[in-house]
Coordinates of C-alpha atoms in Angstrom, one line a residue:
X9 CA -65.7 -21.5 -35.3
X10 CA -68.3 -19.2 -36.7
X11 CA -67.9 -15.4 -36.4
X12 CA -71.2 -13.6 -36.9
X13 CA -70.7 -10.1 -38.4
X14 CA -74.0 -8.2 -38.0
X15 CA -74.2 -4.6 -38.8
X16 CA -75.4 -3.7 -35.3
X17 CA -72.4 -5.5 -33.7
X18 CA -70.1 -3.4 -31.6
X19 CA -66.9 -2.5 -33.3
X20 CA -64.0 -4.9 -32.7
X21 CA -61.2 -3.7 -30.5
X22 CA -57.6 -4.7 -30.9
X23 CA -55.4 -3.8 -28.0
X24 CA -51.7 -3.6 -28.1
X25 CA -49.5 -3.2 -25.0
X26 CA -46.4 -1.1 -24.7
X27 CA -44.0 -0.2 -22.0
X28 CA -44.3 3.5 -21.1
X29 CA -41.1 5.1 -20.0
X30 CA -41.6 7.5 -17.1
X31 CA -40.0 10.9 -17.6
X32 CA -38.9 12.7 -14.5
X33 CA -37.6 16.0 -16.0
X34 CA -36.2 17.4 -19.2
X35 CA -33.2 18.5 -17.3
X36 CA -32.5 15.0 -16.0
X37 CA -29.4 13.2 -17.4
X38 CA -31.6 10.2 -18.5
X39 CA -34.8 11.1 -20.2
X40 CA -37.5 9.2 -22.1
X41 CA -37.7 9.1 -25.9
X42 CA -40.7 11.5 -26.1
X43 CA -39.1 14.1 -24.0
X44 CA -35.9 14.0 -26.1
X45 CA -38.0 14.9 -29.2
X46 CA -40.1 17.5 -27.6
X47 CA -37.2 19.1 -25.7
X48 CA -35.1 19.3 -28.8
X49 CA -37.9 20.8 -30.9
X50 CA -38.9 23.2 -28.1
X51 CA -35.3 24.5 -27.7
X52 CA -35.2 25.1 -31.5
X53 CA -38.8 26.4 -31.7
X54 CA -39.4 23.9 -34.5
X55 CA -41.9 21.2 -35.1
X56 CA -40.4 17.9 -36.4
X57 CA -42.4 16.8 -39.5
X58 CA -42.4 13.2 -40.5
X59 CA -44.2 11.3 -43.2
X60 CA -45.8 7.8 -42.8
X61 CA -46.5 5.7 -45.9
X62 CA -49.1 2.9 -45.5
X63 CA -51.3 0.6 -47.6
X64 CA -54.5 0.9 -45.7
X65 CA -57.4 2.0 -48.0
X66 CA -60.5 3.3 -46.4
X67 CA -62.1 -0.1 -46.8
X68 CA -59.2 -1.8 -45.0
X69 CA -58.2 0.2 -42.0
X70 CA -57.7 3.6 -43.6
X71 CA -60.1 5.3 -41.2
X72 CA -58.2 3.8 -38.2
X73 CA -54.9 5.2 -39.6
X74 CA -56.4 8.6 -39.9
X75 CA -57.6 8.5 -36.3
X76 CA -54.3 7.2 -35.0
X77 CA -52.3 10.0 -36.8
X78 CA -54.8 12.7 -35.7
X79 CA -54.6 11.5 -32.1
X80 CA -50.8 11.3 -32.1
X81 CA -50.5 14.8 -33.5
X82 CA -52.8 16.1 -30.8
X83 CA -50.7 14.5 -28.0
X84 CA -47.3 15.3 -29.4
X85 CA -46.9 19.1 -29.7
X86 CA -43.6 19.1 -31.4
X87 CA -44.0 16.2 -33.9
X88 CA -46.4 16.3 -36.8
X89 CA -47.1 13.1 -38.8
X90 CA -48.5 13.2 -42.3
X91 CA -49.9 9.9 -43.6
X92 CA -49.9 8.9 -47.2
X93 CA -51.9 6.0 -48.6
X94 CA -50.2 3.9 -51.3
X95 CA -52.5 2.0 -53.7
X96 CA -51.8 -1.5 -54.9
X97 CA -50.9 -2.7 -51.5
X98 CA -47.3 -3.6 -50.6
X99 CA -46.1 -3.9 -54.2
X100 CA -47.3 -0.4 -54.9
X101 CA -45.6 1.0 -51.8
X102 CA -42.3 -0.6 -52.7
X103 CA -42.4 0.8 -56.2
X104 CA -43.2 4.3 -54.8
X105 CA -40.4 4.0 -52.3
X106 CA -37.9 3.0 -54.9
X107 CA -38.8 6.1 -56.9
X108 CA -38.6 8.2 -53.7
X109 CA -35.1 6.9 -52.9
X110 CA -33.9 7.7 -56.4
X111 CA -35.0 11.3 -56.0
X112 CA -33.6 11.5 -52.5
X113 CA -36.9 12.3 -50.8
X114 CA -37.9 9.3 -48.8
X115 CA -40.6 9.0 -46.2
X116 CA -39.7 8.5 -42.6
X117 CA -41.6 5.4 -41.7
X118 CA -43.2 2.8 -44.0
X119 CA -45.5 -0.2 -43.8
X120 CA -43.7 -3.2 -45.4
X121 CA -45.4 -6.6 -46.1
X122 CA -43.8 -9.8 -45.0
X123 CA -43.2 -10.9 -48.6
X124 CA -41.0 -7.8 -49.2
X125 CA -38.8 -8.1 -46.1
X126 CA -35.7 -9.3 -47.9
X127 CA -36.3 -7.0 -50.9
X128 CA -36.7 -4.0 -48.5
X129 CA -33.6 -4.9 -46.5
X130 CA -31.4 -5.4 -49.6
X131 CA -32.5 -2.3 -51.5
X132 CA -33.3 0.5 -49.0
X133 CA -31.6 2.5 -46.3
X134 CA -33.3 2.0 -42.9
X135 CA -32.7 2.2 -39.2
X136 CA -33.3 -1.1 -37.4
X137 CA -35.6 -1.2 -34.4
X138 CA -32.7 -2.5 -32.3
X139 CA -30.5 0.4 -33.3
X140 CA -33.4 2.9 -32.7
X141 CA -34.0 1.5 -29.2
X142 CA -30.3 1.6 -28.4
X143 CA -29.9 5.1 -29.8
X144 CA -33.0 6.8 -28.3
X145 CA -34.4 4.9 -25.3
X146 CA -33.1 5.2 -21.8
X147 CA -34.3 1.7 -21.0
X148 CA -33.6 -0.9 -23.7
X149 CA -36.6 -3.0 -23.0
X150 CA -39.4 -1.9 -25.4
X151 CA -38.9 -4.6 -28.1
X152 CA -38.6 -7.6 -25.9
X153 CA -41.4 -6.6 -23.5
X154 CA -43.8 -5.8 -26.3
X155 CA -43.3 -8.7 -28.7
X156 CA -42.8 -12.4 -28.4
X157 CA -39.8 -14.1 -30.1
X158 CA -42.2 -15.8 -32.5
X159 CA -43.8 -12.6 -33.5
X160 CA -40.5 -10.8 -34.0
X161 CA -39.4 -13.6 -36.3
X162 CA -41.8 -12.5 -38.9
X163 CA -40.0 -9.1 -39.2
X164 CA -36.5 -10.7 -39.7
X165 CA -34.7 -11.0 -43.0
X166 CA -33.0 -14.2 -44.3
X167 CA -29.9 -13.2 -42.4
X168 CA -31.8 -13.2 -39.1
X169 CA -31.7 -9.4 -38.7
X170 CA -34.7 -7.5 -37.3
X171 CA -35.7 -5.1 -40.1
X172 CA -38.8 -3.6 -38.6
X173 CA -41.4 -4.1 -35.9
X174 CA -44.4 -6.4 -36.5
X175 CA -47.5 -4.3 -37.1
X176 CA -50.3 -6.5 -38.4
X177 CA -51.1 -10.2 -38.6
X178 CA -53.8 -11.5 -40.9
X179 CA -55.3 -14.7 -42.3
X180 CA -57.9 -15.2 -45.1
X181 CA -61.3 -16.2 -43.9
X182 CA -64.6 -17.2 -45.6
X183 CA -67.4 -14.6 -45.6
X184 CA -70.8 -15.6 -46.7
X185 CA -74.1 -14.0 -47.5
X186 CA -76.3 -15.8 -44.9
X187 CA -79.5 -14.4 -46.4
X188 CA -78.7 -15.7 -49.9
X189 CA -77.6 -19.1 -48.6
X190 CA -80.8 -19.5 -46.6
X191 CA -82.9 -18.5 -49.6
X192 CA -81.4 -21.2 -51.9
X193 CA -81.1 -23.9 -49.3
X194 CA -77.3 -24.0 -48.7
X195 CA -76.2 -25.1 -45.3
X196 CA -73.3 -22.9 -44.0
X197 CA -71.9 -26.1 -42.4
X198 CA -71.1 -27.4 -45.8
X199 CA -68.6 -24.6 -46.3
X200 CA -65.9 -26.3 -44.2
X201 CA -64.4 -28.0 -47.3
X202 CA -63.6 -26.6 -50.7
X203 CA -65.7 -29.3 -52.2
X204 CA -68.6 -28.0 -50.2
X205 CA -67.9 -24.5 -51.3
X206 CA -67.9 -25.6 -54.9
X207 CA -71.2 -27.4 -54.5
X208 CA -72.7 -24.4 -52.9
X209 CA -71.4 -22.1 -55.6
X210 CA -73.0 -24.3 -58.3
X211 CA -76.3 -24.3 -56.5
X212 CA -76.2 -20.5 -56.1
X213 CA -75.2 -20.0 -59.8
X214 CA -77.9 -22.3 -61.1
X215 CA -80.7 -20.9 -58.9
X216 CA -79.9 -17.1 -59.1
X217 CA -77.4 -16.5 -61.8
X218 CA -75.0 -14.9 -59.2
X219 CA -71.5 -16.0 -58.7
X220 CA -71.0 -18.4 -55.8
X221 CA -67.4 -17.5 -54.9
X222 CA -64.8 -14.8 -55.1
X223 CA -61.2 -15.2 -53.9
X224 CA -59.3 -12.0 -53.5
X225 CA -56.9 -11.0 -56.2
X226 CA -54.5 -8.3 -55.2
X227 CA -50.9 -8.2 -56.6
X228 CA -50.1 -11.6 -55.2
X229 CA -51.5 -15.1 -54.7
X230 CA -51.6 -15.0 -50.9
X231 CA -55.2 -16.2 -50.6
X232 CA -54.8 -18.8 -53.4
X233 CA -51.8 -20.3 -51.6
X234 CA -54.1 -21.6 -48.8
X235 CA -55.8 -23.9 -51.4
X236 CA -52.4 -25.6 -51.9
X237 CA -51.7 -25.7 -48.2
X238 CA -55.1 -27.1 -47.4
X239 CA -54.7 -29.8 -49.9
X240 CA -51.5 -31.1 -48.3
X241 CA -49.2 -29.2 -50.6
X242 CA -46.5 -26.7 -49.8
X243 CA -45.5 -23.4 -51.4
X244 CA -41.8 -23.9 -50.6
X245 CA -39.7 -26.7 -49.2
X246 CA -36.1 -26.5 -48.1
X247 CA -35.8 -23.0 -49.6
X248 CA -37.1 -24.1 -53.0
X249 CA -40.4 -23.5 -54.7
X250 CA -42.6 -26.6 -54.4
X251 CA -46.1 -25.3 -55.3
X252 CA -46.1 -27.3 -58.6
X253 CA -46.5 -30.6 -56.8
X254 CA -49.4 -33.0 -57.5
X255 CA -51.3 -31.5 -54.5
X256 CA -50.6 -28.0 -55.7
X257 CA -51.6 -28.6 -59.3
X258 CA -54.8 -30.4 -58.1
X259 CA -55.8 -27.4 -55.9
X260 CA -55.2 -24.8 -58.6
X261 CA -57.0 -27.0 -61.2
X262 CA -59.9 -27.1 -58.9
X263 CA -60.0 -23.3 -58.6
X264 CA -59.4 -22.9 -62.4
X265 CA -62.4 -25.2 -63.1
X266 CA -64.6 -23.1 -60.9
X267 CA -63.6 -19.9 -62.8
X268 CA -63.4 -21.2 -66.4
X269 CA -65.4 -24.4 -66.6
X270 CA -68.2 -24.1 -64.1
X271 CA -68.2 -20.3 -64.2
X272 CA -69.2 -20.3 -60.5
X273 CA -66.2 -18.3 -59.3
X274 CA -65.6 -14.6 -60.1
X275 CA -62.3 -13.7 -61.6
X276 CA -61.8 -9.9 -61.1
X277 CA -59.5 -7.4 -59.2
X278 CA -59.7 -7.3 -55.5
X279 CA -61.7 -4.1 -54.8
X280 CA -64.3 -5.0 -57.5
X281 CA -64.7 -8.5 -56.1
X282 CA -65.3 -7.4 -52.6
X283 CA -67.7 -4.7 -53.8
X284 CA -69.6 -7.4 -55.7
X285 CA -69.9 -9.5 -52.5
X286 CA -71.0 -6.5 -50.5
X287 CA -73.6 -5.6 -53.1
X288 CA -75.1 -9.1 -53.1
X289 CA -73.7 -10.2 -56.5
X290 CA -71.5 -12.9 -55.0
X291 CA -72.6 -15.4 -52.3
X292 CA -69.2 -16.2 -50.7
X293 CA -66.0 -14.2 -50.5
X294 CA -62.6 -15.5 -49.4
X295 CA -60.5 -12.6 -48.3
X296 CA -58.5 -11.2 -45.4
X297 CA -59.9 -10.8 -42.0
X298 CA -58.8 -7.1 -42.3
X299 CA -61.9 -6.6 -44.5
X300 CA -64.3 -7.5 -41.7
X301 CA -65.1 -4.0 -40.6
X302 CA -65.7 -2.8 -44.1
X303 CA -67.9 -5.8 -45.0
X304 CA -70.0 -5.8 -41.8
X305 CA -70.6 -2.0 -42.1
X306 CA -71.5 -2.0 -45.8
X307 CA -73.8 -5.0 -46.4
X308 CA -77.6 -4.8 -46.2
X309 CA -78.0 -8.6 -45.6
X310 CA -77.0 -11.0 -42.8
X311 CA -73.3 -11.8 -43.2
X312 CA -71.2 -14.3 -41.3
X313 CA -67.7 -15.6 -41.5
X314 CA -66.0 -18.9 -40.8
X315 CA -62.4 -20.2 -40.8
X316 CA -60.7 -21.1 -44.1
X317 CA -62.0 -24.3 -45.8
X318 CA -59.8 -27.4 -46.5
X319 CA -60.0 -30.1 -49.0
X320 CA -61.5 -33.4 -48.0
X321 CA -58.9 -35.6 -46.2
X322 CA -56.8 -32.6 -45.2
X323 CA -56.7 -29.9 -42.6
X324 CA -57.1 -26.2 -43.0
X325 CA -53.8 -24.4 -43.3
X326 CA -53.5 -20.7 -44.1
X327 CA -50.5 -18.4 -44.9
X328 CA -49.6 -15.7 -42.5
X329 CA -50.2 -12.2 -43.8
X330 CA -49.4 -8.8 -42.5
X331 CA -46.8 -6.2 -42.2
X332 CA -44.1 -4.4 -40.2
X333 CA -43.3 -0.8 -39.7
X334 CA -39.8 0.2 -40.7
X335 CA -37.9 3.5 -40.2
X336 CA -36.5 5.0 -43.4
X337 CA -35.8 8.5 -42.0
X338 CA -32.2 9.6 -42.7
X339 CA -31.6 12.4 -40.2
X340 CA -31.3 11.7 -36.5
X341 CA -34.0 14.1 -35.6
X342 CA -36.5 12.5 -38.1
X343 CA -35.4 9.1 -36.8
X344 CA -36.2 10.0 -33.2
X345 CA -39.6 11.3 -34.2
X346 CA -40.3 8.2 -36.3
X347 CA -39.4 5.9 -33.4
X348 CA -41.7 7.9 -31.1
X349 CA -44.5 7.6 -33.6
X350 CA -43.8 3.9 -34.2
X351 CA -43.9 3.1 -30.5
X352 CA -47.1 5.1 -30.1
X353 CA -48.8 2.8 -32.7
X354 CA -48.4 -0.1 -30.4
X355 CA -50.0 1.3 -27.3
X356 CA -53.2 2.7 -28.6
X357 CA -56.6 1.0 -28.9
X358 CA -57.7 0.5 -32.6
X359 CA -61.5 0.9 -32.6
X360 CA -62.1 0.3 -36.3

């Protein structure tokens, strides 16, 4: 499957459904979650302020976050959300959250990457989605009617407890400079295998001096793991690390040779590597699908994307990336507001 990402393409839309609880009257015995917050604040003449910590840089969904928060604040008179971007992705957010908890000034809702689910559950105080729904919703149906059991499983810890609500799902895909490939006679169809990517990278390097490939390098090896998986290896097996198998070593040696021996693959931090691709200094970039909007809006050449490559004789396998939203608010009032905001995030259209 080939996804063409031209600059003039319409923006992708991601729709998320949510059950909207009808609210008859503030004076009713049973009222919806939004009315509870607004009525409480109205009676006390106070606006409930909550903070939302996320990892979305402007090049990776940050503009959408700003829009979502702005729209929420417009439609919820007695709740005000302040968003804070945390650099260095999920690792950076966890470090900042640890410091905040030590000082006693934690945010109210946070974005947590899947890899940190157990760490978060074991080290921080939080309100589970199940408890929030039971505590604040008249109808206890939001979670099960919004998410499938499989999707919810991503947000569960090792004990099977639901820690947060799934918020984003992502996979790495292969972006390529179609203009450059055409110029140097590289057939995009050859990029279905890592051997084909390596051959294309050598041709690009030899003909232009530019790097042929960049694989994202944030504070983890998420993208690199797919090389192991797509060579028949596994990252873990029966609860134990298994990436150092023959298949795993062969996959990493292949990548290492591209960087050190052939010098066809660029080894640099994530933001710089993506910038080099966008600026035409790298022909092929292997990074998250979440970079699609930034890439298609920033390049001045024809860019396209295709599914992750695989090694010859194997099938393409990628790790699941993404995050959940978790409530870290401590007071009941803040928890109600955070739950209201969290539910709102699942019913809006994200246009970036």
